[in-house]
XYZ file of C-alpha atoms in Angstrom:
235
model
C 0.261 12.322 -9.880
C -2.894 14.300 -9.041
C -3.239 15.553 -5.495
C -6.225 15.287 -3.172
C -7.177 16.742 0.192
C -7.923 14.436 3.134
C -11.459 15.097 4.355
C -10.401 14.346 7.947
C -7.167 16.310 8.372
C -7.397 18.789 5.482
C -3.854 17.877 4.436
C -3.034 17.594 0.730
C -1.078 14.660 -0.663
C -0.663 12.603 -3.815
C -3.745 10.514 -4.576
C -1.393 7.535 -4.713
C -0.923 7.851 -0.964
C -4.582 8.295 -0.042
C -7.664 6.067 0.030
C -10.751 7.039 -1.947
C -14.245 6.790 -0.482
C -16.980 6.575 -3.100
C -20.514 7.921 -2.781
C -23.050 5.342 -3.912
C -26.371 6.111 -5.653
C -28.187 5.541 -2.347
C -25.933 7.936 -0.459
C -23.875 5.203 1.193
C -20.101 5.655 1.482
C -17.970 2.690 0.395
C -14.204 2.206 0.113
C -12.724 2.400 -3.388
C -9.031 1.623 -2.882
C -8.374 1.220 -6.612
C -9.846 4.661 -7.286
C -11.996 3.457 -10.179
C -15.583 3.550 -8.943
C -17.836 5.949 -10.893
C -19.351 9.064 -9.394
C -18.204 11.410 -6.676
C -15.757 10.546 -3.942
C -13.695 11.940 -1.086
C -10.223 10.989 0.111
C -8.638 10.077 3.439
C -4.992 9.962 4.497
C -5.275 8.675 8.078
C -4.794 5.392 9.891
C -7.711 3.125 10.735
C -7.672 4.181 14.398
C -7.688 7.852 13.383
C -10.509 7.226 10.917
C -12.643 5.449 13.492
C -12.026 8.193 16.038
C -13.093 10.803 13.476
C -16.136 8.718 12.604
C -17.174 8.428 16.244
C -16.945 12.209 16.702
C -18.863 12.958 13.493
C -15.791 14.597 11.957
C -15.614 12.105 9.081
C -19.242 12.633 8.108
C -18.846 16.397 8.300
C -15.722 16.346 6.160
C -17.340 14.127 3.537
C -20.502 16.232 3.500
C -18.467 19.367 2.794
C -16.252 17.699 0.185
C -19.148 16.057 -1.642
C -21.633 18.887 -1.146
C -24.030 16.226 0.048
C -25.658 16.124 3.484
C -27.644 12.900 3.176
C -24.843 10.361 3.400
C -24.615 7.082 5.282
C -21.300 5.773 6.612
C -21.172 2.061 7.549
C -20.092 1.375 11.120
C -17.466 -1.072 9.859
C -15.965 1.273 7.245
C -12.465 0.931 8.703
C -12.596 -2.865 8.513
C -13.863 -2.716 4.927
C -11.029 -0.393 3.877
C -8.411 -2.579 5.532
C -9.795 -5.703 3.850
C -9.750 -4.011 0.431
C -6.196 -2.718 0.916
C -4.994 -6.172 1.907
C -6.749 -7.806 -1.030
C -5.359 -5.266 -3.507
C -1.798 -5.785 -2.254
C -2.012 -9.570 -2.232
C -3.561 -9.539 -5.704
C -0.669 -7.371 -6.904
C 1.818 -9.809 -5.385
C 0.078 -12.647 -7.198
C 0.241 -10.798 -10.517
C 3.947 -10.079 -10.084
C 4.565 -13.680 -9.132
C 2.870 -14.938 -12.290
C 4.766 -12.445 -14.431
C 8.115 -13.643 -13.089
C 9.116 -10.414 -11.313
C 8.664 -11.929 -7.838
C 10.823 -14.746 -6.492
C 10.747 -16.734 -3.248
C 12.975 -19.187 -1.429
C 15.925 -18.232 0.760
C 18.656 -19.560 -1.505
C 17.190 -18.101 -4.685
C 16.663 -14.705 -3.067
C 20.138 -14.652 -1.537
C 21.767 -15.375 -4.901
C 19.743 -12.679 -6.647
C 20.472 -10.216 -3.846
C 24.234 -10.741 -4.003
C 24.104 -10.165 -7.754
C 22.409 -6.819 -7.241
C 19.146 -7.985 -8.824
C 16.764 -7.410 -5.894
C 14.724 -4.214 -5.984
C 12.469 -4.928 -2.992
C 12.735 -7.455 -0.160
C 9.610 -8.590 1.704
C 9.009 -10.882 4.682
C 5.968 -12.516 6.229
C 5.100 -11.216 9.685
C 6.147 -14.529 11.255
C 9.451 -14.818 9.354
C 12.420 -15.618 11.581
C 14.773 -12.794 12.495
C 17.857 -14.759 11.437
C 16.453 -15.349 7.966
C 15.496 -11.698 7.563
C 18.916 -10.474 8.636
C 20.765 -12.912 6.382
C 18.839 -11.856 3.277
C 19.105 -8.175 4.172
C 22.860 -8.535 4.484
C 23.050 -10.197 1.061
C 20.941 -7.363 -0.355
C 23.259 -4.718 1.066
C 26.282 -6.528 -0.329
C 24.719 -6.739 -3.784
C 23.849 -3.045 -3.711
C 27.320 -2.106 -2.401
C 25.456 -0.581 0.511
C 27.005 -2.294 3.521
C 26.685 -0.404 6.776
C 23.527 1.383 5.640
C 21.145 -0.669 7.767
C 18.948 -1.348 4.727
C 16.383 -4.023 5.523
C 13.406 -5.664 3.914
C 9.794 -4.729 4.658
C 7.748 -6.918 6.986
C 4.237 -7.518 5.669
C 1.169 -7.341 7.940
C 0.278 -10.981 7.100
C 1.788 -14.325 8.022
C 3.286 -17.015 5.801
C 0.028 -18.967 5.543
C -1.795 -15.950 4.091
C 1.067 -15.201 1.711
C 1.303 -18.808 0.571
C -2.407 -18.915 -0.178
C -2.296 -15.619 -2.088
C 0.650 -16.715 -4.216
C -0.311 -20.359 -4.643
C 3.062 -21.404 -3.253
C 4.071 -23.521 -0.307
C 5.704 -21.830 2.673
C 6.068 -18.327 1.175
C 8.060 -16.613 3.931
C 10.537 -14.345 2.141
C 9.870 -12.634 -1.201
C 12.013 -10.509 -3.487
C 11.020 -8.294 -6.393
C 13.615 -8.250 -9.174
C 12.112 -5.554 -11.376
C 12.163 -1.829 -10.515
C 8.754 -1.036 -12.007
C 7.205 -4.026 -10.274
C 8.672 -2.780 -6.990
C 7.069 0.627 -7.531
C 3.712 -0.967 -8.325
C 3.842 -3.041 -5.161
C 4.973 -0.188 -2.958
C 2.072 1.949 -4.123
C -0.302 -0.648 -2.648
C 1.811 -1.813 0.253
C 2.598 1.614 1.665
C -1.087 2.595 1.865
C -2.018 -0.729 3.444
C 0.745 -0.522 6.053
C 0.025 3.111 6.796
C -3.717 2.588 7.225
C -3.276 -0.371 9.578
C -0.628 1.503 11.552
C 1.787 -1.357 10.951
C 4.392 1.184 9.860
C 3.423 4.798 10.480
C 5.974 6.189 7.985
C 5.332 3.636 5.239
C 3.497 6.094 3.024
C 6.723 8.032 2.534
C 8.498 5.045 1.028
C 6.838 5.354 -2.369
C 8.294 8.790 -3.016
C 11.708 7.821 -1.681
C 11.827 4.770 -3.939
C 10.410 6.409 -7.045
C 10.606 10.210 -6.729
C 7.935 12.165 -8.562
C 7.437 15.856 -9.062
C 4.451 16.969 -7.019
C 1.821 19.261 -8.473
C -0.164 22.002 -6.817
C -3.679 20.539 -6.956
C -5.738 20.776 -3.802
C -9.076 19.306 -4.842
C -10.891 17.258 -2.223
C -13.332 15.618 -4.630
C -12.830 13.905 -7.934
C -15.663 14.434 -10.364
C -13.084 14.519 -13.185
C -12.635 10.810 -13.670
C -9.587 11.129 -15.901
C -7.593 11.783 -12.722
C -9.188 9.089 -10.558
C -6.811 6.278 -11.398
C -3.078 6.087 -11.955
C -0.544 3.615 -13.269
C 0.369 2.859 -9.670
C -2.996 1.204 -9.144
């Protein structure tokens, strides 16, 4: 994975863990969470609250101006909200794709059976899922992975069952399980950035590397004029 430098903090991380901001032809900055928009862009690796604080102090504009070598830029006041909306949409779209491809299952009984057979690679819950249901499925997952006593649990999504059900075209989608390792990696690449940016789980960005370790490079570029490195399989 290519690495990029956050224009706010100056820290370097895998592009998979950061959010790209694209510079439009009119000098306006827009979120590009899939990393595929043409032209120049800068990267951020902060939460929404941190981004908005940096924007209010002028630190975001200064960082982007230096990274893009462009002084005449316009940053929308609602940039944080736009990024969050795009991250949510990208994750829900990915869930829908995995559901249609058969790598995502739902329903307590179906998930519990798959978990006890060691077939579950990732366990997800709606934000309003009951604690008893979450614990029961997590226990089945640990049993199937021969990992009892580890405290392994599923990930709680920053959306409720109604939003999940609408995204998946299913009724009452409360608990979800991914039964394919590559599908789990694809989802985590989106989910970790979304959770991290919203502050729902401050350490969520680290879960991608712990689930699918990759060898990090030494790149430190803060811009991305070389478009062959803009996108990755994780998107």
